[in-house]
Coordinates of C-alpha atoms in Angstrom, one line a residue:
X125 CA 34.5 -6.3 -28.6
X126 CA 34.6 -7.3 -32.2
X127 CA 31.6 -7.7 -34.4
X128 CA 30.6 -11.3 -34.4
X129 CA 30.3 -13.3 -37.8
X130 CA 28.0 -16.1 -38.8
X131 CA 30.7 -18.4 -37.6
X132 CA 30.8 -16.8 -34.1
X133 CA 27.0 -17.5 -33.3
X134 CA 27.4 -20.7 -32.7
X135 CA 29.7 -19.8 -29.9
X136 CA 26.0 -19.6 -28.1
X137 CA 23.3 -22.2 -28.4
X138 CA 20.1 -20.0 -27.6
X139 CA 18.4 -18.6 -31.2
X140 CA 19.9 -15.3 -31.6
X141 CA 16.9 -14.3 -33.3
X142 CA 14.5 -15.0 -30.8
X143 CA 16.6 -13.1 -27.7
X144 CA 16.5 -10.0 -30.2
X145 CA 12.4 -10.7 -30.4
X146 CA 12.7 -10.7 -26.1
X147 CA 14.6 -7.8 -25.9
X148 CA 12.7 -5.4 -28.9
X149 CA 9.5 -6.4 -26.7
X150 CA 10.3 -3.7 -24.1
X151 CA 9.1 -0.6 -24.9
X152 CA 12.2 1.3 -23.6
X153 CA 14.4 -0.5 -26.7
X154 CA 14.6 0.9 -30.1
X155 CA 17.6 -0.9 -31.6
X156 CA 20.1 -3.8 -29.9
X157 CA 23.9 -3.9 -30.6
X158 CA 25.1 -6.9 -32.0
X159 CA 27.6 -7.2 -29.1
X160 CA 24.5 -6.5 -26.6
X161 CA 22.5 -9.5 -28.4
X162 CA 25.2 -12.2 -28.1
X163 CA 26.2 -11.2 -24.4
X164 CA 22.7 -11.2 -23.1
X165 CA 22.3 -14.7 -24.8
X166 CA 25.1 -16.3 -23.2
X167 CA 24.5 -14.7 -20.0
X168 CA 21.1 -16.2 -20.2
X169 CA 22.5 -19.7 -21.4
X170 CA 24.7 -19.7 -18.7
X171 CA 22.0 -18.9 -16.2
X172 CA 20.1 -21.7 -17.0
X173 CA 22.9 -23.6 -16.8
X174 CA 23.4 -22.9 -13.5
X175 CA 19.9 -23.0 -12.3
X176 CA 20.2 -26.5 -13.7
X177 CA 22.9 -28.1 -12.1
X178 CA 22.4 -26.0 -8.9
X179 CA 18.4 -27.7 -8.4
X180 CA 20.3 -31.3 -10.3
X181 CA 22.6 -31.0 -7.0
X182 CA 19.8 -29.7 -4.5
X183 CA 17.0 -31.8 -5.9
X184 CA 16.1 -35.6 -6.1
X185 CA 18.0 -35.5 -9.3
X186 CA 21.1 -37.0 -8.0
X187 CA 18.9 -39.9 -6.9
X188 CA 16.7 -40.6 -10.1
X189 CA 19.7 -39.2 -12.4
X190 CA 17.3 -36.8 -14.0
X191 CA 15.8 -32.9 -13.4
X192 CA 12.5 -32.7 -13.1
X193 CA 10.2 -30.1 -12.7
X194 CA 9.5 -30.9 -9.0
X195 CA 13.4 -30.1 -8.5
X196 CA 13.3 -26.6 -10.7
X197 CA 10.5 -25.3 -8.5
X198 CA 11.6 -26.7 -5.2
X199 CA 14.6 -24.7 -6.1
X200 CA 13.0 -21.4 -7.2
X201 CA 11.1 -21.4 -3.7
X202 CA 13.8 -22.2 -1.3
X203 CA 16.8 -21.1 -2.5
X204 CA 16.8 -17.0 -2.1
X205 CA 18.5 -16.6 -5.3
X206 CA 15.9 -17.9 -7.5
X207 CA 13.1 -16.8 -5.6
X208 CA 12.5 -14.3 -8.6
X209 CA 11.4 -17.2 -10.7
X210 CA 8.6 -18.6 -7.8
X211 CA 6.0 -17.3 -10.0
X212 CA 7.2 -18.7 -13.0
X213 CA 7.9 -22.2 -11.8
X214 CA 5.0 -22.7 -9.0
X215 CA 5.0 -26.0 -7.5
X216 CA 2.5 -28.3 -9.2
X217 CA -0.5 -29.5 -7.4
X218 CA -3.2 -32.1 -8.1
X219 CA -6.7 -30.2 -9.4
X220 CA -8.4 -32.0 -6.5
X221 CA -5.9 -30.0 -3.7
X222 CA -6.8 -26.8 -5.6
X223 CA -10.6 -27.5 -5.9
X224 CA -10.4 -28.2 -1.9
X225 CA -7.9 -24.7 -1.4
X226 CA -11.2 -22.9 -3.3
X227 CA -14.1 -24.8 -1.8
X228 CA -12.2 -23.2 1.9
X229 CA -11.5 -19.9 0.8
X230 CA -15.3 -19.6 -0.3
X231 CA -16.2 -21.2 3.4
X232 CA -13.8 -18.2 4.8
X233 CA -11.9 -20.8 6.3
X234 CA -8.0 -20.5 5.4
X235 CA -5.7 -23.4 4.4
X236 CA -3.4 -24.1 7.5
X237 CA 0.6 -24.5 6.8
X238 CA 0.9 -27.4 8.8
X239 CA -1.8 -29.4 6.3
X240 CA -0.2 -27.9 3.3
X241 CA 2.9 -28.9 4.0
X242 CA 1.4 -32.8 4.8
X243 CA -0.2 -32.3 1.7
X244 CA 2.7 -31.3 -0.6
X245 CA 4.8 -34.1 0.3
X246 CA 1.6 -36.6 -0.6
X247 CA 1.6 -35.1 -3.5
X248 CA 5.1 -34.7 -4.4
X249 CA 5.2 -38.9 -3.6
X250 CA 2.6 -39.2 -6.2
X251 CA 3.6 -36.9 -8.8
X252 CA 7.1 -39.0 -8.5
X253 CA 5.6 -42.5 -8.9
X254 CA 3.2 -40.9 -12.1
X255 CA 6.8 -39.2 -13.0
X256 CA 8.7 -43.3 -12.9
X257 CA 5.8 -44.2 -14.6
X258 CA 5.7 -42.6 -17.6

């Protein structure tokens, strides 16, 4: 592969500059080919680029013409692919759920599935009308 140019970053929209920040983080990397920069930054653009259209298509993006978070997280915890990024994008929940998930856990009593799951999709109503209304 050729040595890229000015010219030729723009070939990728991510800041080359920042990737090469990423990558010298690890301790294992001591200096980054200029090839090795600009293919890890379009394999990353396109990456997100797929996650977003795949969780646009699987989501309730379809319906509202948008992606929202809600759709990115739902995605990252169903779909077995993305299930790497479940920590990254946890589904949101209101403060109250949480301070009700630690008042139980300090009781000893565990949160059933079967409630959560009621629970989430109250929530997931409400974070949808506060998401329309904003």
């Amino acid at each position: 592969a050729a040595r890229l140019s000015g010219g030729e970053n723009r070939l990728v929209s991510l800041p080359l500059s920042r990737i090469r920040v990423i990558m010298k983080s690890s301790p294992e990397v001591s200096s980054i080919n200029q090839d090795a920069l600009f293919l890890t930054a379009k394999a990353t653009e396109l990456f997100v680029q797929y996650l977003a259209t795949y969780s646009y298509k699987h989501g309730r993006g379809k319906e509202k013409n948008a992606l929202t978070y809600s759709d990115l997280s739902h995605t990252a915890e169903e779909c077995e692919t993305f299930q790497f990024l479940a920590d990254i994008l946890p589904k949101k929940i209101l403060a109250s759920k949480y301070l009700k998930m630690l008042e139980k856990e300090k009781r000893g009593g565990e949160v059933g599935e079967d409630d959560e799951e009621d629970e989430e999709e109250e929530d997931e109503d409400k974070t949808v009308d506060e998401d329309v209304g904003s």
